[in-house]
PDB file of C-alpha atoms in Angstrom:
ATOM      1  CA  MET A   1      85.959  43.042  90.760  1.00 98.00           C
ATOM      2  CA  ARG A   2      89.615  42.086  91.155  1.00 98.00           C
ATOM      3  CA  LEU A   3      91.724  41.377  88.073  1.00 98.00           C
ATOM      4  CA  GLY A   4      95.173  39.906  87.676  1.00 97.00           C
ATOM      5  CA  ALA A   5      97.363  36.925  88.475  1.00 97.00           C
ATOM      6  CA  VAL A   6      97.001  34.980  91.710  1.00 97.00           C
ATOM      7  CA  GLY A   7      98.410  37.063  94.540  1.00 95.00           C
ATOM      8  CA  ALA A   8      98.634  40.187  92.377  1.00 96.00           C
ATOM      9  CA  GLU A   9      94.958  41.048  91.836  1.00 98.00           C
ATOM     10  CA  ARG A  10      94.059  44.719  91.598  1.00 97.00           C
ATOM     11  CA  PRO A  11      90.693  46.300  92.486  1.00 98.00           C
ATOM     12  CA  VAL A  12      88.483  47.589  89.670  1.00 98.00           C
ATOM     13  CA  VAL A  13      84.829  48.578  89.234  1.00 98.00           C
ATOM     14  CA  LEU A  14      82.816  47.024  86.431  1.00 97.00           C
ATOM     15  CA  ILE A  15      80.926  49.604  84.359  1.00 95.00           C
ATOM     16  CA  ASP A  16      79.151  47.298  81.910  1.00 93.00           C
ATOM     17  CA  GLU A  17      79.634  43.796  80.536  1.00 91.00           C
ATOM     18  CA  THR A  18      82.933  44.640  78.840  1.00 94.00           C
ATOM     19  CA  HIS A  19      84.358  47.751  80.515  1.00 97.00           C
ATOM     20  CA  TYR A  20      85.760  48.708  83.898  1.00 98.00           C
ATOM     21  CA  VAL A  21      87.462  51.488  85.824  1.00 98.00           C
ATOM     22  CA  ASP A  22      90.766  50.731  87.567  1.00 97.00           C
ATOM     23  CA  VAL A  23      90.784  52.030  91.162  1.00 98.00           C
ATOM     24  CA  SER A  24      93.999  50.361  92.343  1.00 97.00           C
ATOM     25  CA  ASP A  25      95.630  53.759  92.846  1.00 96.00           C
ATOM     26  CA  VAL A  26      92.836  54.738  95.264  1.00 95.00           C
ATOM     27  CA  VAL A  27      92.139  51.436  97.051  1.00 96.00           C
ATOM     28  CA  ALA A  28      94.912  49.006  97.976  1.00 95.00           C
ATOM     29  CA  ASP A  29      92.536  46.029  97.895  1.00 97.00           C
ATOM     30  CA  TYR A  30      88.968  45.034  98.663  1.00 98.00           C
ATOM     31  CA  ASP A  31      89.906  43.971 102.168  1.00 97.00           C
ATOM     32  CA  ALA A  32      88.765  44.614 105.736  1.00 97.00           C
ATOM     33  CA  ASP A  33      90.079  48.193 105.737  1.00 96.00           C
ATOM     34  CA  PHE A  34      88.220  48.992 102.525  1.00 97.00           C
ATOM     35  CA  PHE A  35      84.889  47.571 103.679  1.00 96.00           C
ATOM     36  CA  ALA A  36      85.225  49.346 107.019  1.00 95.00           C
ATOM     37  CA  ARG A  37      85.482  52.627 105.098  1.00 94.00           C
ATOM     38  CA  GLY A  38      82.426  51.728 103.023  1.00 93.00           C
ATOM     39  CA  VAL A  39      82.050  50.860  99.339  1.00 94.00           C
ATOM     40  CA  GLU A  40      80.455  54.258  98.726  1.00 93.00           C
ATOM     41  CA  VAL A  41      83.927  55.861  98.791  1.00 94.00           C
ATOM     42  CA  LEU A  42      84.369  54.586  95.229  1.00 96.00           C
ATOM     43  CA  ALA A  43      81.334  56.343  93.759  1.00 95.00           C
ATOM     44  CA  PRO A  44      82.840  59.821  93.129  1.00 96.00           C
ATOM     45  CA  VAL A  45      86.080  58.309  91.828  1.00 96.00           C
ATOM     46  CA  VAL A  46      84.261  56.068  89.351  1.00 97.00           C
ATOM     47  CA  ASP A  47      81.931  58.862  88.229  1.00 97.00           C
ATOM     48  CA  GLU A  48      84.863  61.205  87.533  1.00 97.00           C
ATOM     49  CA  ARG A  49      86.836  58.577  85.621  1.00 97.00           C
ATOM     50  CA  VAL A  50      83.890  57.522  83.498  1.00 97.00           C
ATOM     51  CA  ALA A  51      83.174  61.178  82.669  1.00 97.00           C
ATOM     52  CA  SER A  52      86.801  61.749  81.663  1.00 97.00           C
ATOM     53  CA  GLY A  53      86.999  58.570  79.586  1.00 96.00           C
ATOM     54  CA  ARG A  54      89.360  56.682  81.881  1.00 96.00           C
ATOM     55  CA  VAL A  55      87.641  53.376  81.130  1.00 97.00           C
ATOM     56  CA  ARG A  56      89.332  50.132  80.134  1.00 97.00           C
ATOM     57  CA  GLU A  57      88.074  47.114  78.221  1.00 96.00           C
ATOM     58  CA  LEU A  58      88.082  43.608  79.658  1.00 95.00           C
ATOM     59  CA  ALA A  59      90.584  41.661  77.575  1.00 92.00           C
ATOM     60  CA  GLY A  60      90.863  38.115  78.868  1.00 91.00           C
ATOM     61  CA  GLU A  61      92.734  38.941  82.065  1.00 96.00           C
ATOM     62  CA  ARG A  62      92.224  36.501  84.943  1.00 98.00           C
ATOM     63  CA  VAL A  63      89.324  37.380  87.239  1.00 98.00           C
ATOM     64  CA  GLY A  64      90.102  36.861  90.901  1.00 98.00           C
ATOM     65  CA  ALA A  65      87.702  36.552  93.805  1.00 98.00           C
ATOM     66  CA  PRO A  66      86.063  39.971  94.258  1.00 98.00           C
ATOM     67  CA  ILE A  67      87.246  40.269  97.861  1.00 98.00           C
ATOM     68  CA  ALA A  68      90.652  39.718  99.422  1.00 97.00           C
ATOM     69  CA  ARG A  69      91.089  36.735 101.736  1.00 95.00           C
ATOM     70  CA  PRO A  70      88.503  37.311 104.489  1.00 96.00           C
ATOM     71  CA  HIS A  71      88.987  37.018 108.224  1.00 96.00           C
ATOM     72  CA  GLN A  72      86.564  34.100 108.140  1.00 97.00           C
ATOM     73  CA  ILE A  73      84.206  32.188 105.853  1.00 98.00           C
ATOM     74  CA  LEU A  74      81.011  31.184 107.650  1.00 98.00           C
ATOM     75  CA  CYS A  75      78.552  28.746 106.090  1.00 97.00           C
ATOM     76  CA  ILE A  76      74.910  27.879 106.674  1.00 96.00           C
ATOM     77  CA  GLY A  77      73.826  24.278 106.103  1.00 89.00           C
ATOM     78  CA  LEU A  78      70.430  22.980 104.951  1.00 86.00           C
ATOM     79  CA  ASN A  79      69.124  26.477 104.325  1.00 93.00           C
ATOM     80  CA  TYR A  80      66.836  25.690 101.378  1.00 90.00           C
ATOM     81  CA  SER A  81      63.597  23.855 102.091  1.00 84.00           C
ATOM     82  CA  ASP A  82      63.766  21.886  98.830  1.00 79.00           C
ATOM     83  CA  HIS A  83      67.407  20.913  99.462  1.00 74.00           C
ATOM     84  CA  ALA A  84      66.577  19.682 102.968  1.00 72.00           C
ATOM     85  CA  ALA A  85      63.802  17.574 101.422  1.00 74.00           C
ATOM     86  CA  GLU A  86      66.139  15.962  98.860  1.00 75.00           C
ATOM     87  CA  THR A  87      68.601  14.961 101.582  1.00 72.00           C
ATOM     88  CA  GLY A  88      65.820  13.539 103.775  1.00 73.00           C
ATOM     89  CA  GLN A  89      66.639  15.844 106.678  1.00 73.00           C
ATOM     90  CA  GLU A  90      64.322  17.975 108.762  1.00 79.00           C
ATOM     91  CA  VAL A  91      64.163  21.729 108.244  1.00 82.00           C
ATOM     92  CA  PRO A  92      66.367  23.190 110.996  1.00 85.00           C
ATOM     93  CA  ALA A  93      64.819  25.306 113.739  1.00 91.00           C
ATOM     94  CA  GLU A  94      67.697  27.778 113.536  1.00 93.00           C
ATOM     95  CA  PRO A  95      70.642  28.213 111.179  1.00 94.00           C
ATOM     96  CA  ILE A  96      73.167  25.364 111.065  1.00 92.00           C
ATOM     97  CA  LEU A  97      76.609  26.940 111.234  1.00 95.00           C
ATOM     98  CA  PHE A  98      79.984  25.620 110.121  1.00 94.00           C
ATOM     99  CA  THR A  99      83.189  27.327 109.063  1.00 95.00           C
ATOM    100  CA  LYS A 100      85.332  27.032 105.982  1.00 96.00           C
ATOM    101  CA  SER A 101      89.030  27.826 105.864  1.00 97.00           C
ATOM    102  CA  PRO A 102      89.581  31.304 104.344  1.00 97.00           C
ATOM    103  CA  ASN A 103      92.397  29.969 102.150  1.00 97.00           C
ATOM    104  CA  THR A 104      89.867  27.938 100.143  1.00 98.00           C
ATOM    105  CA  MET A 105      88.819  31.054  98.234  1.00 98.00           C
ATOM    106  CA  ILE A 106      89.816  31.223  94.560  1.00 98.00           C
ATOM    107  CA  GLY A 107      88.664  33.059  91.452  1.00 98.00           C
ATOM    108  CA  PRO A 108      85.413  32.191  89.689  1.00 98.00           C
ATOM    109  CA  ASP A 109      87.081  30.413  86.769  1.00 98.00           C
ATOM    110  CA  ASP A 110      90.077  28.880  88.545  1.00 98.00           C
ATOM    111  CA  ASP A 111      90.535  25.111  88.648  1.00 98.00           C
ATOM    112  CA  VAL A 112      89.038  23.098  91.510  1.00 98.00           C
ATOM    113  CA  ARG A 113      91.197  20.247  92.799  1.00 98.00           C
ATOM    114  CA  ILE A 114      89.788  17.038  94.254  1.00 98.00           C
ATOM    115  CA  PRO A 115      91.522  16.445  97.623  1.00 98.00           C
ATOM    116  CA  ARG A 116      93.730  13.454  98.295  1.00 97.00           C
ATOM    117  CA  GLY A 117      91.690  10.471  99.537  1.00 96.00           C
ATOM    118  CA  SER A 118      88.409  11.912  98.276  1.00 97.00           C
ATOM    119  CA  THR A 119      85.612   9.669  97.032  1.00 96.00           C
ATOM    120  CA  LYS A 120      82.646  12.054  97.179  1.00 98.00           C
ATOM    121  CA  THR A 121      83.488  15.572  95.986  1.00 98.00           C
ATOM    122  CA  ASP A 122      80.301  17.579  95.378  1.00 98.00           C
ATOM    123  CA  TRP A 123      79.100  20.951  94.090  1.00 98.00           C
ATOM    124  CA  GLU A 124      76.883  23.665  95.647  1.00 97.00           C
ATOM    125  CA  VAL A 125      75.834  26.932  93.981  1.00 98.00           C
ATOM    126  CA  GLU A 126      75.283  29.510  96.717  1.00 98.00           C
ATOM    127  CA  LEU A 127      74.544  33.147  97.451  1.00 98.00           C
ATOM    128  CA  GLY A 128      77.433  34.692  99.367  1.00 98.00           C
ATOM    129  CA  VAL A 129      77.028  37.650 101.718  1.00 98.00           C
ATOM    130  CA  VAL A 130      79.934  40.022 102.374  1.00 98.00           C
ATOM    131  CA  VAL A 131      79.938  41.817 105.723  1.00 98.00           C
ATOM    132  CA  GLY A 132      80.386  45.572 105.505  1.00 97.00           C
ATOM    133  CA  ARG A 133      81.236  46.594 109.040  1.00 96.00           C
ATOM    134  CA  ARG A 134      82.324  45.195 112.399  1.00 96.00           C
ATOM    135  CA  THR A 135      79.140  43.724 113.753  1.00 96.00           C
ATOM    136  CA  SER A 136      77.999  42.066 116.976  1.00 98.00           C
ATOM    137  CA  TYR A 137      74.798  41.746 118.998  1.00 98.00           C
ATOM    138  CA  LEU A 138      72.524  43.322 116.428  1.00 98.00           C
ATOM    139  CA  ASP A 139      69.225  44.295 118.034  1.00 97.00           C
ATOM    140  CA  SER A 140      67.009  43.436 115.075  1.00 96.00           C
ATOM    141  CA  VAL A 141      66.918  41.704 111.707  1.00 96.00           C
ATOM    142  CA  ASP A 142      66.314  45.064 110.012  1.00 95.00           C
ATOM    143  CA  GLU A 143      69.552  46.356 111.502  1.00 96.00           C
ATOM    144  CA  ALA A 144      71.406  43.578 109.659  1.00 97.00           C
ATOM    145  CA  ARG A 145      70.666  45.259 106.309  1.00 96.00           C
ATOM    146  CA  ASP A 146      73.116  48.040 107.110  1.00 95.00           C
ATOM    147  CA  ALA A 147      75.816  45.505 107.972  1.00 97.00           C
ATOM    148  CA  ILE A 148      75.900  43.934 104.482  1.00 98.00           C
ATOM    149  CA  ALA A 149      78.332  45.314 101.892  1.00 97.00           C
ATOM    150  CA  GLY A 150      77.063  43.162  99.047  1.00 97.00           C
ATOM    151  CA  PHE A 151      76.350  39.777  97.519  1.00 98.00           C
ATOM    152  CA  VAL A 152      78.486  37.385  95.492  1.00 98.00           C
ATOM    153  CA  LEU A 153      78.177  34.078  93.635  1.00 98.00           C
ATOM    154  CA  VAL A 154      79.895  31.181  95.417  1.00 98.00           C
ATOM    155  CA  ASN A 155      80.500  27.479  94.708  1.00 98.00           C
ATOM    156  CA  ASP A 156      80.660  25.783  98.119  1.00 98.00           C
ATOM    157  CA  VAL A 157      82.577  22.714  96.932  1.00 98.00           C
ATOM    158  CA  SER A 158      82.301  19.869  99.465  1.00 97.00           C
ATOM    159  CA  GLU A 159      83.747  16.422 100.142  1.00 96.00           C
ATOM    160  CA  ARG A 160      80.808  14.459 101.574  1.00 95.00           C
ATOM    161  CA  ALA A 161      82.754  11.496 102.962  1.00 94.00           C
ATOM    162  CA  PHE A 162      85.038  13.870 104.870  1.00 94.00           C
ATOM    163  CA  GLN A 163      82.020  15.942 105.943  1.00 92.00           C
ATOM    164  CA  LEU A 164      79.590  13.240 107.045  1.00 90.00           C
ATOM    165  CA  GLU A 165      81.413   9.925 107.391  1.00 89.00           C
ATOM    166  CA  ARG A 166      84.483  11.075 109.311  1.00 89.00           C
ATOM    167  CA  SER A 167      83.874  12.046 112.933  1.00 80.00           C
ATOM    168  CA  GLY A 168      84.183  15.693 113.884  1.00 76.00           C
ATOM    169  CA  GLN A 169      83.108  18.923 112.264  1.00 81.00           C
ATOM    170  CA  TRP A 170      81.655  19.555 108.804  1.00 86.00           C
ATOM    171  CA  SER A 171      84.606  21.857 108.200  1.00 89.00           C
ATOM    172  CA  LYS A 172      86.756  18.795 107.402  1.00 93.00           C
ATOM    173  CA  GLY A 173      84.703  18.272 104.245  1.00 94.00           C
ATOM    174  CA  LYS A 174      84.625  21.942 103.298  1.00 96.00           C
ATOM    175  CA  SER A 175      88.156  23.260 103.668  1.00 96.00           C
ATOM    176  CA  ALA A 176      90.277  21.581 100.993  1.00 97.00           C
ATOM    177  CA  GLU A 177      92.304  23.873  98.742  1.00 98.00           C
ATOM    178  CA  THR A 178      90.279  25.553  95.950  1.00 98.00           C
ATOM    179  CA  PHE A 179      86.942  24.644  97.603  1.00 98.00           C
ATOM    180  CA  ASN A 180      85.441  28.161  97.520  1.00 98.00           C
ATOM    181  CA  PRO A 181      85.347  29.776  94.065  1.00 98.00           C
ATOM    182  CA  ALA A 182      83.869  33.287  94.445  1.00 98.00           C
ATOM    183  CA  GLY A 183      82.871  35.976  91.995  1.00 97.00           C
ATOM    184  CA  PRO A 184      83.154  37.244  89.325  1.00 98.00           C
ATOM    185  CA  TRP A 185      81.966  40.394  91.062  1.00 98.00           C
ATOM    186  CA  LEU A 186      80.412  41.745  94.228  1.00 98.00           C
ATOM    187  CA  VAL A 187      77.047  43.464  93.790  1.00 98.00           C
ATOM    188  CA  THR A 188      75.987  46.106  96.299  1.00 97.00           C
ATOM    189  CA  PRO A 189      72.486  45.705  97.799  1.00 96.00           C
ATOM    190  CA  ASP A 190      71.104  48.781  96.000  1.00 95.00           C
ATOM    191  CA  GLU A 191      71.639  47.035  92.635  1.00 95.00           C
ATOM    192  CA  ILE A 192      69.428  44.053  93.514  1.00 96.00           C
ATOM    193  CA  ASP A 193      65.660  44.523  93.452  1.00 94.00           C
ATOM    194  CA  ASP A 194      64.928  41.506  95.663  1.00 96.00           C
ATOM    195  CA  VAL A 195      67.685  39.259  96.964  1.00 97.00           C
ATOM    196  CA  LEU A 196      65.017  36.657  97.773  1.00 96.00           C
ATOM    197  CA  ALA A 197      63.928  36.290  94.131  1.00 97.00           C
ATOM    198  CA  LEU A 198      67.143  35.344  92.322  1.00 98.00           C
ATOM    199  CA  ASP A 199      67.308  32.329  89.992  1.00 98.00           C
ATOM    200  CA  MET A 200      70.222  29.928  90.579  1.00 98.00           C
ATOM    201  CA  TRP A 201      71.663  27.113  88.464  1.00 98.00           C
ATOM    202  CA  LEU A 202      74.612  24.766  88.135  1.00 98.00           C
ATOM    203  CA  ASP A 203      75.686  22.420  85.299  1.00 98.00           C
ATOM    204  CA  VAL A 204      78.224  19.600  85.334  1.00 98.00           C
ATOM    205  CA  ASN A 205      79.609  18.720  81.898  1.00 98.00           C
ATOM    206  CA  GLY A 206      76.743  20.622  80.291  1.00 98.00           C
ATOM    207  CA  GLN A 207      74.045  18.734  82.212  1.00 98.00           C
ATOM    208  CA  ARG A 208      71.792  20.805  84.435  1.00 98.00           C
ATOM    209  CA  ARG A 209      72.111  19.575  88.012  1.00 97.00           C
ATOM    210  CA  GLN A 210      70.844  22.447  90.163  1.00 97.00           C
ATOM    211  CA  THR A 211      67.900  24.704  89.410  1.00 96.00           C
ATOM    212  CA  GLY A 212      66.631  26.850  92.239  1.00 96.00           C
ATOM    213  CA  SER A 213      65.822  30.241  93.625  1.00 96.00           C
ATOM    214  CA  THR A 214      66.765  32.207  96.696  1.00 97.00           C
ATOM    215  CA  ALA A 215      62.992  32.333  97.290  1.00 95.00           C
ATOM    216  CA  THR A 216      63.190  28.894  98.961  1.00 94.00           C
ATOM    217  CA  MET A 217      65.760  29.976 101.557  1.00 95.00           C
ATOM    218  CA  ILE A 218      64.657  29.084 105.074  1.00 94.00           C
ATOM    219  CA  PHE A 219      66.671  31.856 106.729  1.00 96.00           C
ATOM    220  CA  ASP A 220      67.234  34.938 104.575  1.00 96.00           C
ATOM    221  CA  PRO A 221      70.547  36.868 104.565  1.00 97.00           C
ATOM    222  CA  TYR A 222      69.306  39.412 107.093  1.00 98.00           C
ATOM    223  CA  VAL A 223      68.135  36.748 109.542  1.00 97.00           C
ATOM    224  CA  ILE A 224      71.470  34.971 109.130  1.00 98.00           C
ATOM    225  CA  VAL A 225      73.596  38.062 109.808  1.00 98.00           C
ATOM    226  CA  HIS A 226      71.477  38.985 112.821  1.00 98.00           C
ATOM    227  CA  HIS A 227      71.665  35.418 114.151  1.00 98.00           C
ATOM    228  CA  LEU A 228      75.432  35.074 113.716  1.00 98.00           C
ATOM    229  CA  SER A 229      76.028  38.420 115.407  1.00 98.00           C
ATOM    230  CA  GLN A 230      74.631  36.979 118.636  1.00 98.00           C
ATOM    231  CA  PHE A 231      77.448  34.413 118.810  1.00 97.00           C
ATOM    232  CA  MET A 232      80.508  36.079 117.297  1.00 97.00           C
ATOM    233  CA  VAL A 233      81.945  39.341 116.039  1.00 98.00           C
ATOM    234  CA  LEU A 234      81.633  39.679 112.265  1.00 98.00           C
ATOM    235  CA  GLU A 235      84.472  41.613 110.658  1.00 98.00           C
ATOM    236  CA  PRO A 236      84.391  43.805 107.518  1.00 98.00           C
ATOM    237  CA  GLY A 237      85.012  41.635 104.462  1.00 97.00           C
ATOM    238  CA  ASP A 238      83.891  38.386 106.110  1.00 98.00           C
ATOM    239  CA  LEU A 239      82.097  36.015 103.730  1.00 98.00           C
ATOM    240  CA  ILE A 240      78.939  34.075 104.598  1.00 98.00           C
ATOM    241  CA  ASN A 241      77.837  31.227 102.305  1.00 98.00           C
ATOM    242  CA  THR A 242      74.089  30.928 102.759  1.00 97.00           C
ATOM    243  CA  GLY A 243      73.243  27.413 101.544  1.00 95.00           C
ATOM    244  CA  THR A 244      72.303  25.668  98.306  1.00 95.00           C
ATOM    245  CA  PRO A 245      69.139  24.623  96.442  1.00 94.00           C
ATOM    246  CA  PRO A 246      68.452  20.983  95.429  1.00 92.00           C
ATOM    247  CA  GLY A 247      70.425  19.035  92.836  1.00 95.00           C
ATOM    248  CA  VAL A 248      73.708  18.368  94.617  1.00 95.00           C
ATOM    249  CA  GLY A 249      75.445  15.096  93.807  1.00 95.00           C
ATOM    250  CA  MET A 250      74.672  13.711  97.255  1.00 92.00           C
ATOM    251  CA  GLY A 251      70.947  14.160  96.641  1.00 90.00           C
ATOM    252  CA  LEU A 252      70.800  12.365  93.281  1.00 92.00           C
ATOM    253  CA  ASP A 253      69.714   8.735  92.852  1.00 91.00           C
ATOM    254  CA  PRO A 254      72.160   7.245  92.155  1.00 95.00           C
ATOM    255  CA  GLN A 255      74.560   9.711  93.724  1.00 96.00           C
ATOM    256  CA  VAL A 256      77.044  11.454  91.406  1.00 97.00           C
ATOM    257  CA  TRP A 257      80.458  12.775  92.393  1.00 98.00           C
ATOM    258  CA  LEU A 258      82.921  15.043  90.646  1.00 98.00           C
ATOM    259  CA  GLN A 259      85.708  13.385  88.655  1.00 98.00           C
ATOM    260  CA  PRO A 260      88.956  14.740  87.165  1.00 98.00           C
ATOM    261  CA  GLY A 261      88.189  16.453  83.866  1.00 98.00           C
ATOM    262  CA  ASP A 262      84.650  17.451  84.816  1.00 98.00           C
ATOM    263  CA  VAL A 263      83.576  21.054  84.187  1.00 98.00           C
ATOM    264  CA  MET A 264      81.244  22.949  86.510  1.00 98.00           C
ATOM    265  CA  GLN A 265      79.357  26.017  85.277  1.00 98.00           C
ATOM    266  CA  LEU A 266      77.060  27.975  87.568  1.00 98.00           C
ATOM    267  CA  GLY A 267      75.349  31.296  88.033  1.00 98.00           C
ATOM    268  CA  ILE A 268      72.954  33.435  90.009  1.00 98.00           C
ATOM    269  CA  GLU A 269      70.757  36.071  88.400  1.00 97.00           C
ATOM    270  CA  GLY A 270      72.587  39.417  88.522  1.00 97.00           C
ATOM    271  CA  LEU A 271      75.699  37.964  90.158  1.00 98.00           C
ATOM    272  CA  GLY A 272      77.394  36.566  87.065  1.00 98.00           C
ATOM    273  CA  THR A 273      78.638  33.100  86.175  1.00 98.00           C
ATOM    274  CA  GLN A 274      81.544  30.791  87.000  1.00 98.00           C
ATOM    275  CA  ARG A 275      83.331  27.940  85.222  1.00 98.00           C
ATOM    276  CA  GLN A 276      85.722  25.530  86.908  1.00 98.00           C
ATOM    277  CA  ARG A 277      87.648  22.556  85.554  1.00 98.00           C
ATOM    278  CA  VAL A 278      88.110  19.712  88.046  1.00 98.00           C
ATOM    279  CA  LEU A 279      91.653  18.459  88.626  1.00 98.00           C
ATOM    280  CA  ALA A 280      92.890  15.172  90.110  1.00 98.00           C
ATOM    281  CA  PRO A 281      94.425  15.148  93.604  1.00 97.00           C
ATOM    282  CA  ARG A 282      98.002  16.357  93.868  1.00 94.00           C
TER     283      ARG A 282
END
């Protein structure tokens, strides 16, 4: 995890639901340099500090995104079979790729702002994958497992009119400020029994909108990392948003869009929960 005010977050390791170990004197940040070294460097430090009682209690401090601003945020579209069905689109033959501006990333409970000129701002609960090492031209899908540092809960907030009704790339509807809440924590792969069996959900104003499971992913995280490595170099700390299950506002009948004052709450089994208040355009 990273705790603290915007721009002054410090790296910590969560021990249980209410306690953590501060490692900011050992690790400058959870950035590219840290992930290149490997998350395992923290294990002996955390073990020693827990044994010596150097544990702190969570006390209402702001939770930031669990990784520092990445080199890039890559996103996979239409990656859940039931989501593709609700939008009336065919299941893609290979992953649909678009990018999202890295400066969209905010903390899990920070406010989300509707962009100026927006008419169709939407929600998307997603599994995020954090790259653990510089990666390109992987030879096999199995090899991709060693390139993943961990998994994180993400809300891939989207503006559908910008994305689909304005000519050009999907990125135009994905890159407004605050459009990528992430966290509250990053979970290493060894702490997840089966990443393809995680329940997912999202509520808007207390009403359940998305209910799904990573089991309906078309391309799993390992296939995605292997596939992307054939076209670009993935850097340590890069974030990959892997798609959303059904229940987005665009897929409802009638369609529903986020409004100022709305509250989104979402979660993925084992990856924690988020809560964002929606603000009017600035």
